[in-house]
Amino acid sequence: MEADWIDHHSKKSLSRLLPRLDDIFDSRPDTGVAHRRQAFEERLHRHWKPLFRLLVNLYGWHYDFYYHLEQILISTARAWLERPEVLKELDVRREENPDWFLSQEVVGGVLYVDLFSDNLARLSDHIPYFEQLGLTYLHLMPLFAMPHGDNDGGYAVSDYRAVSPDIGTMDQLTELAQVLRRAGISLVLDFVFNHTSNEHVWARRAQAGDPDYQEYYFLFPDREMPDRYERTLRDIFPSLRRGCFTWHEGCRKWVWTTFNSFQWDLNYSNPDVFRAMAEEMLFLANHGVEVLRLDAVAFIWKQLGTSCENRPEAHMVIRAFNLIARIAAPALLFKSEAIVHPDEVIKYVDRHECQLSYNPLLMALLWEAVATREVKLLARAMQSRSRLPDGCSWANYLRCHDDIGWTFDDLDAAQVGIDPVGHRRFLNDFYTGRFPGSFARGFPFQFDPDSGDQRVCGTLASLAGLEKAVEENDPQQIETAVRRINMLRSIILSIGGIPLIYLGEEWGELNDYTFLSDPAKASDARWIQRSKKKWQSREKLNDPSTLEWRFFDEMFRLIKLRKSLPAFYNGGMEVVDTDNPHLFGYIRQTADQHLLIVNNFSESPQTMSARALRACGCGRSSTNLVTATVLDTESALQLGSYGFVWLECSAPADAGGRR
Ligand code: GLC
Ligand code: GLC
């Protein structure tokens, strides 16, 4: 669309539409309304043009586009009017400091409410624990109304405005958001916007034959279109079900269901869906959610003849949502969940799209390096693929509620002499214990007989060797596993981005195999790492003779240290040549602080040469901040089995302008 055309017509449409807001603002007789309208219009003027451009691109061809434009504007204005004062104060604070989440003091935790504290009411009892850990960001896994039995761990949402009754109520959630905020913790929830459950009221209306609601989804009377689409689609859960469509006997139609058959994909080419979901998004924001995790972003736009993943329009939809948030809930941030090829992951990350993104590449390659004991692929990929646009951050994690997929780039692998296909097979074998000598106790997930693709599940501790070591009651192996896990943590906490702790991880929780006897869960191995929290483990966190204490204590100290280091403010990270295939090293620096982090991925001791240290800017001596010991860095650096250092380097005599 021509820039001049957009400029002219966005202004024209806004001047025509603004009077339509009179009714909305006049319906509120309270005194502050004039002021609120002014604040709204000020933001609207700032963001209208780009929003208008996106909406024209996405929906301009609809004969009733102008009606939809008006509806979207009205919904946005209503949400702003309903936004509580305390959140408007938060908006102001966030607008003054939009990069707040880049601070090294931000540390995230992730948990399922029902598995952690049974319900929302009891979750606030654990705030002191979150504070002790240093959490400032708390992602509660899906907790909205969902079908009974299998509901994909809550990722099948039946109502975005009602908490699942066994977890609590909307009022409790709102209250919790406030209590958390007072404790300096931002509430993060999922925005499961690619699909609803088949029990959502929109789906029910579609099932009852309402044509307007049938247009909320993708329904087809016969196999013609599904077959044509499926030629270029992949199966996400191939061992559960082949194909991406489900026959619905009630409406006698095929329904697009990318994930499970009870998760109905929403049709974003319908502007009603866009508006309806924008309303749900603002509803969540107005209940105190500060970050929305945008679930399954890659899948939201379909185009015949393509993979229907990562379409340009998917980005437009998210950008348009983002602008609506800037207008009516400016404190809200988005985190992208795109578990796809790294070239695609990065495209969702932008100040104007998702300010945060999972870092699945780092996650997968850390596990890759743990299996091979070599860091060449990790180092290569991080060197070229870590940089993000300004004002954006990675969310770094070792484990989460999902599987591990080996989503590295084949060319990156080839360039370091790795055959990508054979290597993925090796990694799957290694983590499911089939590879001789493997220490890992993972579980295979979604084997695809056509592509040979497979993914892996398991907890951090079980994948890293603790389960096997404990079972074999082998103190040496236990020690190695503990060191391996702590080394991985060192990276997540220092490499740049928000570290996410999947709670349970902090005390070394092992796999839970009980899901195998629950019919609603047995076919989904991800439940192996979604278990009811055992509080006896937490009691052990105060007892230095326990393993749990060792994990917790190390983590606790590293988090504290991370928060105190300005060089860990989000931003540049430079991978360095450690001159040793087992050592992964990188520099984090600001004007006043120069840190060199080195991590040993091998169980045998390793050295980094004096020459390599010098090339990294280390002078005569450096301080390992983790142990508070001064090291002579004119000679080689010695690292024990899975050892790591966070070195504060004093300036080398000849460093000159380097810093
Ligand atoms: C996301 C979630 C995953 C879920 C899927 C479908 O990938 O992380 O658990 O199965 O979306 O909603
Ligand atoms: C979704 C699923 C995850 C899977 C991914 C593949 O995110 O939740 O399990 O690995 O899709 O794209």
XYZ file of C-alpha atoms and ligand atoms in Angstrom:
683
model
C 0.000 0.000 0.000
C 1.350 3.415 -0.936
C 2.632 5.471 1.974
C 0.703 8.565 0.877
C -2.490 6.618 0.551
C -2.070 5.170 4.050
C -1.199 8.553 5.467
C -4.228 10.225 3.983
C -6.736 7.472 4.641
C -5.601 6.657 8.143
C -6.180 10.300 9.108
C -9.461 10.446 7.307
C -10.749 7.239 8.890
C -9.700 8.335 12.341
C -11.410 11.695 12.096
C -14.575 9.924 10.964
C -14.358 7.284 13.658
C -13.492 9.404 16.673
C -17.018 10.798 17.141
C -18.214 7.182 17.365
C -16.433 6.972 20.673
C -18.625 9.703 22.226
C -21.247 7.202 23.313
C -18.669 5.018 24.992
C -16.993 7.760 26.944
C -20.294 9.544 27.691
C -21.677 6.355 29.175
C -19.289 6.877 32.080
C -20.521 9.762 34.140
C -17.516 9.801 36.499
C -15.337 12.862 36.711
C -12.014 11.605 35.384
C -13.501 10.579 32.057
C -12.383 13.626 30.055
C -8.847 13.060 31.201
C -9.024 9.374 30.332
C -10.370 10.123 26.905
C -7.552 12.544 26.331
C -4.944 9.944 27.339
C -6.607 7.392 25.073
C -6.757 9.685 22.076
C -3.200 10.748 22.546
C -2.053 7.110 22.277
C -4.495 6.419 19.505
C -3.051 9.212 17.402
C 0.425 7.900 18.013
C -0.343 4.314 16.975
C -3.279 4.574 14.597
C -1.427 4.859 11.323
C 0.610 1.637 11.634
C -2.438 -0.166 13.017
C -4.571 1.076 10.149
C -1.933 -0.057 7.664
C -1.828 -3.573 9.112
C -5.585 -3.901 9.264
C -6.004 -2.677 5.685
C -3.441 -5.233 4.588
C -5.058 -8.057 6.499
C -8.732 -7.234 6.066
C -9.089 -4.375 3.574
C -10.595 -6.685 0.991
C -13.658 -7.457 3.134
C -16.700 -5.615 1.768
C -17.514 -4.526 5.346
C -13.971 -3.585 6.375
C -15.007 -0.215 7.709
C -17.498 -1.804 10.075
C -14.765 -4.050 11.474
C -12.400 -1.133 11.847
C -14.981 0.664 13.920
C -15.663 -2.410 16.050
C -11.976 -2.875 16.754
C -11.662 0.743 17.794
C -14.704 0.547 20.025
C -13.433 -2.603 21.742
C -10.100 -0.918 22.343
C -11.699 2.193 23.834
C -13.947 0.107 26.089
C -11.004 -1.869 27.383
C -9.138 1.322 28.168
C -12.102 2.676 30.102
C -12.277 -0.516 32.099
C -8.563 -0.603 32.833
C -8.072 -0.212 36.584
C -6.238 2.863 37.842
C -3.379 0.868 39.372
C -2.647 -0.650 35.999
C -2.742 2.759 34.358
C -0.131 3.831 36.874
C 1.888 0.801 35.873
C 1.448 1.821 32.219
C 3.006 5.180 32.988
C 5.926 3.603 34.819
C 6.548 1.147 31.998
C 6.314 3.848 29.358
C 8.935 5.812 31.252
C 11.164 2.766 31.447
C 10.189 0.530 28.521
C 13.354 -1.561 28.792
C 12.735 -2.601 32.403
C 12.734 -6.302 31.500
C 16.256 -6.133 30.100
C 17.648 -5.718 33.593
C 19.860 -8.456 34.968
C 17.621 -8.409 38.014
C 14.789 -10.034 36.105
C 14.576 -13.769 36.793
C 11.630 -15.945 35.816
C 9.847 -18.939 37.284
C 7.308 -21.226 35.615
C 4.780 -23.486 37.331
C 1.430 -25.235 37.100
C -0.805 -23.885 39.851
C -2.588 -27.188 40.494
C 0.643 -29.164 40.631
C 2.442 -26.587 42.732
C -0.057 -25.392 45.307
C -3.340 -27.136 44.379
C -5.052 -23.830 43.707
C -4.691 -20.082 43.336
C -5.706 -19.356 46.897
C -2.700 -21.239 48.222
C -0.229 -19.928 45.705
C 0.300 -16.670 47.560
C 1.593 -18.660 50.552
C 4.617 -19.397 48.398
C 5.550 -15.816 47.601
C 8.285 -15.814 50.252
C 9.807 -18.802 48.456
C 9.696 -16.991 45.120
C 11.322 -14.013 46.789
C 13.985 -16.195 48.315
C 14.787 -17.576 44.852
C 14.892 -14.047 43.501
C 12.022 -14.427 41.034
C 10.590 -11.261 39.516
C 8.547 -12.906 36.760
C 6.114 -15.745 37.272
C 4.553 -17.695 34.424
C 1.516 -19.663 35.533
C 0.778 -22.422 33.081
C -2.720 -22.487 31.510
C -5.368 -22.164 34.192
C -8.507 -21.157 32.322
C -11.615 -23.266 31.857
C -10.727 -26.376 29.872
C -12.335 -29.689 28.913
C -12.244 -32.511 31.468
C -9.764 -35.292 30.844
C -7.291 -34.623 28.075
C -6.979 -30.875 27.514
C -3.338 -30.621 26.422
C -2.318 -29.388 29.847
C -4.813 -26.529 29.628
C -3.777 -25.447 26.121
C -7.354 -26.117 25.057
C -9.122 -23.048 26.431
C -12.894 -23.162 26.816
C -13.232 -19.649 28.243
C -10.553 -16.956 28.385
C -12.487 -15.144 31.104
C -13.021 -17.930 33.623
C -10.427 -19.724 35.704
C -10.871 -23.484 35.795
C -13.075 -24.059 38.874
C -10.693 -26.510 40.558
C -7.895 -23.933 40.287
C -9.820 -20.899 41.503
C -11.675 -17.823 40.365
C -11.026 -14.763 38.253
C -11.156 -12.625 41.406
C -8.422 -14.706 42.988
C -6.309 -14.363 39.890
C -6.731 -10.575 39.879
C -5.907 -10.433 43.558
C -2.851 -12.631 43.056
C -1.575 -10.385 40.252
C -1.661 -7.467 42.668
C -0.038 -9.317 45.517
C 2.700 -10.527 43.208
C 3.265 -7.045 41.835
C 3.638 -5.691 45.347
C 6.320 -8.340 45.868
C 8.065 -7.156 42.696
C 6.894 -10.119 40.604
C 5.231 -9.696 37.200
C 2.443 -12.104 36.340
C 2.821 -13.953 33.046
C 0.052 -16.018 31.457
C -0.463 -17.776 28.178
C -2.474 -16.274 25.398
C -3.517 -19.456 23.630
C -4.704 -17.650 20.531
C -4.120 -20.138 17.717
C -7.031 -22.288 18.804
C -9.831 -22.690 21.328
C -11.078 -25.929 22.794
C -14.002 -27.597 21.058
C -16.040 -26.628 24.142
C -15.543 -22.883 23.831
C -18.854 -21.081 23.305
C -17.761 -20.052 19.799
C -17.091 -23.672 18.903
C -20.383 -24.750 20.429
C -22.256 -22.198 18.351
C -20.406 -23.374 15.267
C -21.365 -26.955 16.146
C -24.982 -25.857 16.487
C -24.825 -24.613 12.898
C -24.456 -20.841 13.411
C -22.762 -19.686 10.183
C -21.165 -16.638 11.829
C -19.374 -18.841 14.323
C -18.539 -21.472 11.758
C -16.499 -18.694 10.169
C -14.488 -18.415 13.403
C -12.866 -21.729 12.509
C -11.932 -23.656 9.392
C -14.743 -26.055 8.529
C -14.989 -28.025 5.314
C -17.908 -30.172 4.109
C -15.704 -32.821 2.498
C -12.080 -33.870 2.113
C -11.344 -31.756 -0.932
C -9.776 -28.762 0.807
C -8.270 -30.691 3.735
C -6.527 -32.983 1.249
C -5.202 -30.029 -0.709
C -3.919 -28.324 2.417
C -2.403 -31.478 3.815
C -0.117 -31.864 0.848
C 2.106 -29.193 2.394
C 1.388 -29.518 6.143
C 3.372 -31.395 8.750
C 1.906 -33.376 11.627
C 2.660 -31.873 15.028
C 1.605 -34.855 17.121
C 2.106 -37.677 14.585
C 1.966 -40.536 17.048
C -1.427 -39.349 18.280
C -3.037 -38.674 14.972
C -2.171 -38.258 11.302
C -3.332 -35.197 9.395
C -4.425 -31.775 10.626
C -8.206 -32.130 10.346
C -10.828 -33.768 12.523
C -14.276 -34.951 11.442
C -17.033 -33.439 13.573
C -20.111 -35.588 13.478
C -22.385 -32.841 14.878
C -21.796 -30.313 12.126
C -20.821 -33.016 9.652
C -17.703 -31.148 8.696
C -13.939 -31.439 8.799
C -12.380 -29.026 11.295
C -8.823 -27.711 11.160
C -7.042 -28.977 14.278
C -3.283 -28.509 14.059
C -2.610 -29.938 17.523
C -5.119 -32.259 19.203
C -8.525 -33.019 17.725
C -10.167 -31.004 20.521
C -8.138 -27.851 19.716
C -9.919 -25.971 16.950
C -7.739 -23.558 14.980
C -9.108 -20.013 14.838
C -9.556 -18.353 11.481
C -7.654 -15.054 11.600
C -8.603 -14.196 8.054
C -11.968 -13.362 9.614
C -11.791 -9.861 11.172
C -14.385 -10.892 13.765
C -11.862 -13.376 15.130
C -9.192 -10.717 15.270
C -11.490 -8.366 17.175
C -12.829 -11.055 19.499
C -9.332 -12.220 20.415
C -8.115 -8.631 20.874
C -10.919 -8.288 23.415
C -9.767 -11.433 25.236
C -6.206 -10.154 25.202
C -7.175 -6.808 26.723
C -9.364 -8.564 29.262
C -6.327 -10.498 30.497
C -4.209 -7.347 30.530
C -6.856 -5.542 32.564
C -6.735 -8.299 35.165
C -3.102 -7.602 35.857
C -1.214 -9.828 33.451
C 2.008 -8.068 32.488
C 3.409 -10.496 29.940
C 1.423 -12.703 27.599
C 3.135 -15.800 26.290
C 1.847 -15.998 22.735
C 1.319 -19.696 22.244
C 2.058 -21.418 18.944
C 2.596 -18.135 17.053
C 3.894 -19.917 13.980
C 0.557 -21.491 13.121
C -1.953 -18.642 13.181
C -2.244 -17.926 9.458
C -3.089 -20.482 6.783
C -2.342 -20.241 3.106
C -3.050 -23.033 0.660
C 0.080 -24.524 -0.876
C 2.345 -23.517 2.017
C 3.347 -25.163 5.275
C 0.910 -22.753 6.971
C 3.660 -21.873 9.402
C 5.367 -18.505 9.861
C 3.295 -16.730 7.222
C 3.898 -12.983 6.803
C 0.306 -12.378 7.903
C 0.996 -14.142 11.209
C 3.492 -11.394 11.926
C 0.977 -8.746 10.906
C -1.662 -10.122 13.245
C 0.763 -10.073 16.171
C 1.974 -6.574 15.320
C -1.598 -5.362 15.171
C -2.304 -6.930 18.584
C 0.829 -5.273 19.863
C -0.346 -1.845 18.677
C -3.701 -2.384 20.317
C -1.868 -3.184 23.533
C 0.217 -0.011 23.166
C -3.024 1.978 22.921
C -5.123 0.356 25.625
C -2.729 -1.528 27.929
C 0.753 -0.125 27.328
C 2.377 -2.079 30.149
C 1.643 -5.360 28.386
C 4.491 -7.262 26.730
C 4.458 -10.284 24.444
C 6.645 -13.348 24.572
C 6.804 -15.452 21.446
C 6.582 -19.216 21.592
C 7.921 -20.179 18.177
C 9.585 -23.561 18.360
C 10.623 -23.593 14.734
C 13.738 -23.112 12.607
C 16.027 -20.438 14.125
C 15.678 -18.202 11.047
C 11.963 -18.059 11.750
C 12.167 -17.782 15.549
C 14.034 -14.506 15.267
C 11.457 -12.911 12.974
C 8.907 -12.719 15.766
C 11.249 -10.745 17.982
C 10.911 -7.022 17.620
C 9.942 -4.112 19.833
C 6.833 -3.832 17.642
C 5.985 -7.531 17.720
C 7.140 -9.807 20.552
C 9.586 -8.097 22.879
C 10.500 -11.455 24.370
C 11.055 -14.861 22.871
C 11.880 -18.310 24.049
C 15.374 -19.288 22.959
C 14.788 -22.858 21.748
C 18.057 -22.911 19.840
C 20.190 -22.269 22.900
C 18.153 -24.824 24.829
C 18.539 -27.539 22.190
C 22.216 -26.867 21.597
C 23.075 -26.919 25.284
C 21.677 -30.449 25.352
C 23.523 -31.221 22.139
C 26.814 -30.110 23.669
C 26.086 -32.021 26.871
C 25.689 -35.209 24.834
C 28.750 -34.712 22.609
C 30.939 -32.928 25.210
C 31.883 -30.606 22.366
C 30.800 -27.025 21.910
C 31.506 -26.349 18.243
C 27.892 -26.274 17.074
C 26.726 -24.362 20.135
C 29.486 -21.784 19.770
C 28.957 -21.370 16.072
C 25.196 -20.923 16.334
C 25.383 -18.557 19.311
C 27.994 -16.459 17.576
C 25.762 -15.693 14.632
C 22.258 -16.130 15.972
C 22.053 -14.551 19.429
C 21.711 -10.919 18.522
C 18.291 -9.420 18.955
C 16.893 -6.027 17.973
C 17.168 -3.318 20.630
C 14.602 -3.437 23.362
C 14.113 -7.201 23.081
C 15.228 -10.137 25.142
C 15.566 -13.874 25.023
C 13.921 -16.039 27.647
C 16.531 -18.727 28.275
C 15.562 -22.105 29.619
C 16.901 -25.595 30.086
C 13.592 -27.388 30.432
C 9.954 -26.451 30.193
C 6.629 -28.278 30.072
C 7.243 -29.302 26.435
C 9.539 -31.677 24.596
C 13.014 -30.929 23.251
C 13.150 -30.757 19.465
C 16.466 -30.553 17.634
C 15.685 -27.321 15.820
C 19.218 -26.310 14.863
C 20.104 -25.213 11.335
C 21.412 -27.980 9.071
C 23.905 -25.680 7.404
C 25.331 -24.532 10.729
C 25.855 -28.212 11.527
C 27.402 -29.021 8.161
C 29.805 -26.115 8.540
C 31.261 -27.608 11.696
C 31.445 -31.055 10.139
C 28.252 -32.525 11.585
C 25.796 -34.540 9.513
C 22.488 -33.090 10.712
C 20.320 -36.134 10.044
C 22.612 -38.650 11.694
C 23.254 -36.232 14.514
C 19.575 -35.834 15.347
C 19.276 -39.610 15.421
C 22.248 -39.786 17.754
C 20.761 -37.125 20.058
C 17.445 -38.948 20.250
C 19.234 -42.199 21.009
C 21.438 -40.517 23.559
C 18.606 -38.885 25.469
C 16.333 -41.888 25.462
C 19.113 -44.037 26.890
C 19.535 -46.163 23.754
C 23.032 -44.928 23.084
C 25.598 -47.107 24.886
C 27.103 -45.324 27.852
C 24.495 -42.573 27.926
C 23.733 -41.086 31.339
C 20.378 -39.627 30.232
C 16.948 -40.906 31.175
C 14.675 -39.220 28.667
C 11.487 -40.459 27.090
C 10.797 -40.502 23.339
C 8.052 -38.174 22.119
C 6.064 -38.200 18.866
C 8.065 -40.481 16.643
C 7.102 -39.751 13.029
C 7.530 -42.889 10.920
C 7.490 -40.855 7.686
C 10.201 -38.350 8.478
C 11.968 -40.357 11.185
C 11.578 -37.244 13.352
C 11.406 -37.580 17.088
C 11.582 -35.375 20.157
C 12.525 -36.009 23.767
C 10.925 -35.429 27.173
C 12.284 -35.573 30.712
C 13.258 -33.326 33.600
C 16.503 -31.423 33.747
C 17.945 -33.718 36.395
C 16.918 -36.971 34.696
C 18.229 -35.880 31.300
C 21.465 -34.720 32.881
C 22.205 -38.062 34.518
C 20.971 -37.719 38.077
C 18.224 -40.315 37.827
C 20.539 -43.022 36.584
C 23.209 -42.071 39.126
C 20.775 -42.133 42.047
C 19.275 -45.412 40.915
C 22.704 -46.995 40.654
C 23.602 -45.397 43.943
C 26.914 -44.253 42.528
C 28.397 -41.280 44.411
C 30.845 -40.495 41.622
C 28.106 -40.332 38.980
C 25.918 -38.306 41.329
C 28.673 -35.785 41.798
C 29.186 -35.563 38.036
C 25.476 -35.073 37.380
C 25.257 -32.319 39.990
C 28.197 -30.534 38.441
C 26.768 -30.938 34.943
C 23.485 -29.382 35.996
C 25.113 -26.500 37.796
C 27.269 -25.756 34.760
C 24.164 -25.594 32.563
C 22.610 -23.171 35.034
C 25.678 -20.996 34.910
C 25.008 -20.469 31.210
C 21.315 -19.739 31.481
C 22.056 -17.155 34.153
C 24.904 -15.416 32.382
C 24.526 -15.564 28.614
C 22.055 -12.710 28.225
C 18.287 -12.740 28.560
C 15.762 -13.673 31.197
C 16.556 -17.019 32.799
C 13.457 -19.155 33.261
C 13.396 -21.722 36.018
C 10.845 -24.468 35.526
C 10.061 -24.916 39.201
C 11.100 -28.239 40.627
C 14.321 -27.853 38.669
C 15.859 -25.881 41.512
C 16.007 -28.975 43.698
C 16.775 -31.541 41.011
C 13.370 -33.064 40.451
C 13.433 -36.395 38.604
C 11.069 -37.829 35.986
C 7.644 -38.858 37.183
C 6.390 -41.989 35.446
C 2.921 -42.052 37.002
C 1.391 -40.416 33.902
C 1.671 -43.802 32.204
C -1.208 -45.155 34.277
C -3.501 -42.165 33.665
C -5.525 -42.692 30.473
C -5.871 -38.925 29.913
C -2.097 -38.533 29.950
C -0.489 -41.814 28.962
C -0.169 -40.959 25.280
C 1.594 -37.651 25.988
C 5.081 -38.164 27.404
C 5.404 -34.483 28.295
C 3.626 -35.359 31.548
C 6.847 -36.991 32.686
C 8.078 -33.492 33.537
C 4.785 -32.143 34.836
C 4.427 -33.660 38.256
C 2.827 -32.807 41.545
C 5.387 -30.972 43.656
C 6.792 -32.986 46.516
C 7.104 -30.648 49.455
C 9.344 -32.991 51.388
C 11.969 -32.082 48.790
C 11.586 -28.453 49.624
C 12.114 -29.141 53.286
C 15.479 -30.542 52.357
C 16.508 -27.195 50.938
C 17.525 -26.157 54.435
C 19.638 -29.223 55.066
C 23.190 -28.939 53.686
C 23.614 -32.713 53.760
C 21.059 -33.171 50.964
C 21.372 -33.073 47.203
C 18.382 -30.775 47.063
C 20.272 -28.258 49.159
C 23.259 -28.396 46.833
C 21.175 -27.597 43.793
C 19.250 -24.899 45.509
C 22.163 -23.284 47.246
C 24.244 -23.048 44.095
C 21.362 -21.645 42.128
C 20.466 -19.194 44.845
C 24.013 -17.872 45.021
C 24.349 -17.609 41.238
C 21.073 -15.729 40.917
C 22.171 -13.293 43.589
C 25.478 -12.806 41.869
C 23.855 -12.353 38.461
C 21.670 -9.582 39.824
C 24.671 -7.693 41.130
C 26.575 -7.622 37.823
C 25.878 -4.702 35.469
C 27.605 -6.540 32.606
C 24.704 -9.003 32.657
C 22.273 -6.288 31.639
C 20.732 -7.622 28.491
C 22.582 -6.828 25.364
C 25.781 -7.805 23.704
C 27.283 -11.227 24.154
C 30.376 -12.215 22.246
C 31.281 -15.872 21.843
C 35.044 -16.322 22.126
C 37.528 -18.840 20.858
C 38.540 -20.850 23.916
C 41.050 -22.881 21.988
C 39.553 -26.029 23.478
C 36.689 -28.040 21.919
C 35.066 -28.680 25.304
C 34.994 -25.125 26.589
C 32.186 -22.709 25.780
C 33.182 -19.142 26.514
C 31.745 -15.682 25.964
C 32.291 -12.113 27.019
C 29.689 -9.902 28.644
C 30.651 -6.326 29.111
C 29.608 -2.766 29.787
C 31.716 0.350 29.933
C 32.803 -0.504 33.478
C 32.761 -4.246 33.616
C 34.379 -6.940 31.522
C 33.359 -10.515 32.266
C 34.565 -13.699 30.668
C 32.404 -16.753 31.260
C 33.885 -20.167 30.543
C 32.025 -23.465 30.914
C 33.490 -26.944 30.653
C 31.197 -29.432 28.890
C 33.375 -32.405 29.657
C 33.726 -34.649 32.710
C 37.475 -34.384 32.470
C 39.480 -31.326 33.519
C 40.239 -28.856 30.737
C 42.471 -25.838 30.241
C 42.110 -22.587 28.387
C 45.473 -21.350 27.230
C 47.055 -18.099 28.369
C 47.028 -16.955 24.768
C 43.286 -17.526 24.452
C 42.721 -15.706 27.745
C 44.763 -12.769 26.568
C 42.759 -12.619 23.330
C 39.646 -12.354 25.502
C 40.997 -9.281 27.227
C 42.158 -10.881 30.461
C 45.089 -9.173 32.130
C 47.516 -10.381 34.739
C 44.929 -11.524 37.197
C 41.190 -11.991 37.167
C 38.616 -12.718 39.825
C 36.342 -15.705 39.562
C 33.228 -14.063 40.964
C 31.528 -17.400 41.617
C 34.074 -18.431 44.229
C 35.500 -14.968 44.933
C 39.030 -16.149 44.199
C 41.726 -14.323 42.316
C 43.304 -16.262 39.454
C 46.525 -15.677 37.642
C 45.353 -15.235 34.053
C 48.764 -14.852 32.585
C 48.951 -18.621 32.764
C 46.400 -21.140 31.518
C 43.021 -21.455 33.171
C 42.242 -24.841 34.713
C 38.660 -26.023 34.853
C 37.626 -29.195 36.649
C 34.957 -31.645 35.494
C 31.986 -29.512 34.341
C 33.623 -26.529 35.982
C 32.749 -22.966 35.117
C 34.031 -19.496 35.946
C 32.605 -16.019 35.782
C 35.830 -14.063 35.482
C 36.064 -10.367 36.051
C 39.110 -9.455 34.051
C 41.453 -6.714 35.031
C 42.746 -4.788 32.051
C 45.683 -6.419 30.319
C 48.790 -4.250 30.095
C 48.490 -3.991 26.318
C 44.696 -3.969 25.946
C 44.697 -0.311 24.934
C 41.463 0.636 23.269
C 39.858 -2.790 23.380
C 37.479 -1.789 26.110
C 2.417 -24.810 22.693
C 2.459 -25.364 24.095
C 2.186 -26.822 24.041
C 0.854 -27.065 23.392
C 0.764 -26.375 22.051
C -0.639 -26.305 21.566
O 3.433 -25.319 21.921
O 3.674 -25.081 24.686
O 2.239 -27.394 25.314
O 0.668 -28.433 23.216
O 1.198 -25.039 22.104
O -1.359 -25.320 22.264
C 4.494 -26.982 19.432
C 4.471 -28.150 20.351
C 5.819 -28.695 20.588
C 6.462 -28.979 19.286
C 6.375 -27.812 18.378
C 6.812 -28.192 17.032
O 5.189 -25.916 19.961
O 3.976 -27.803 21.561
O 5.687 -29.869 21.301
O 7.788 -29.351 19.472
O 5.070 -27.341 18.258
O 6.690 -27.119 16.189
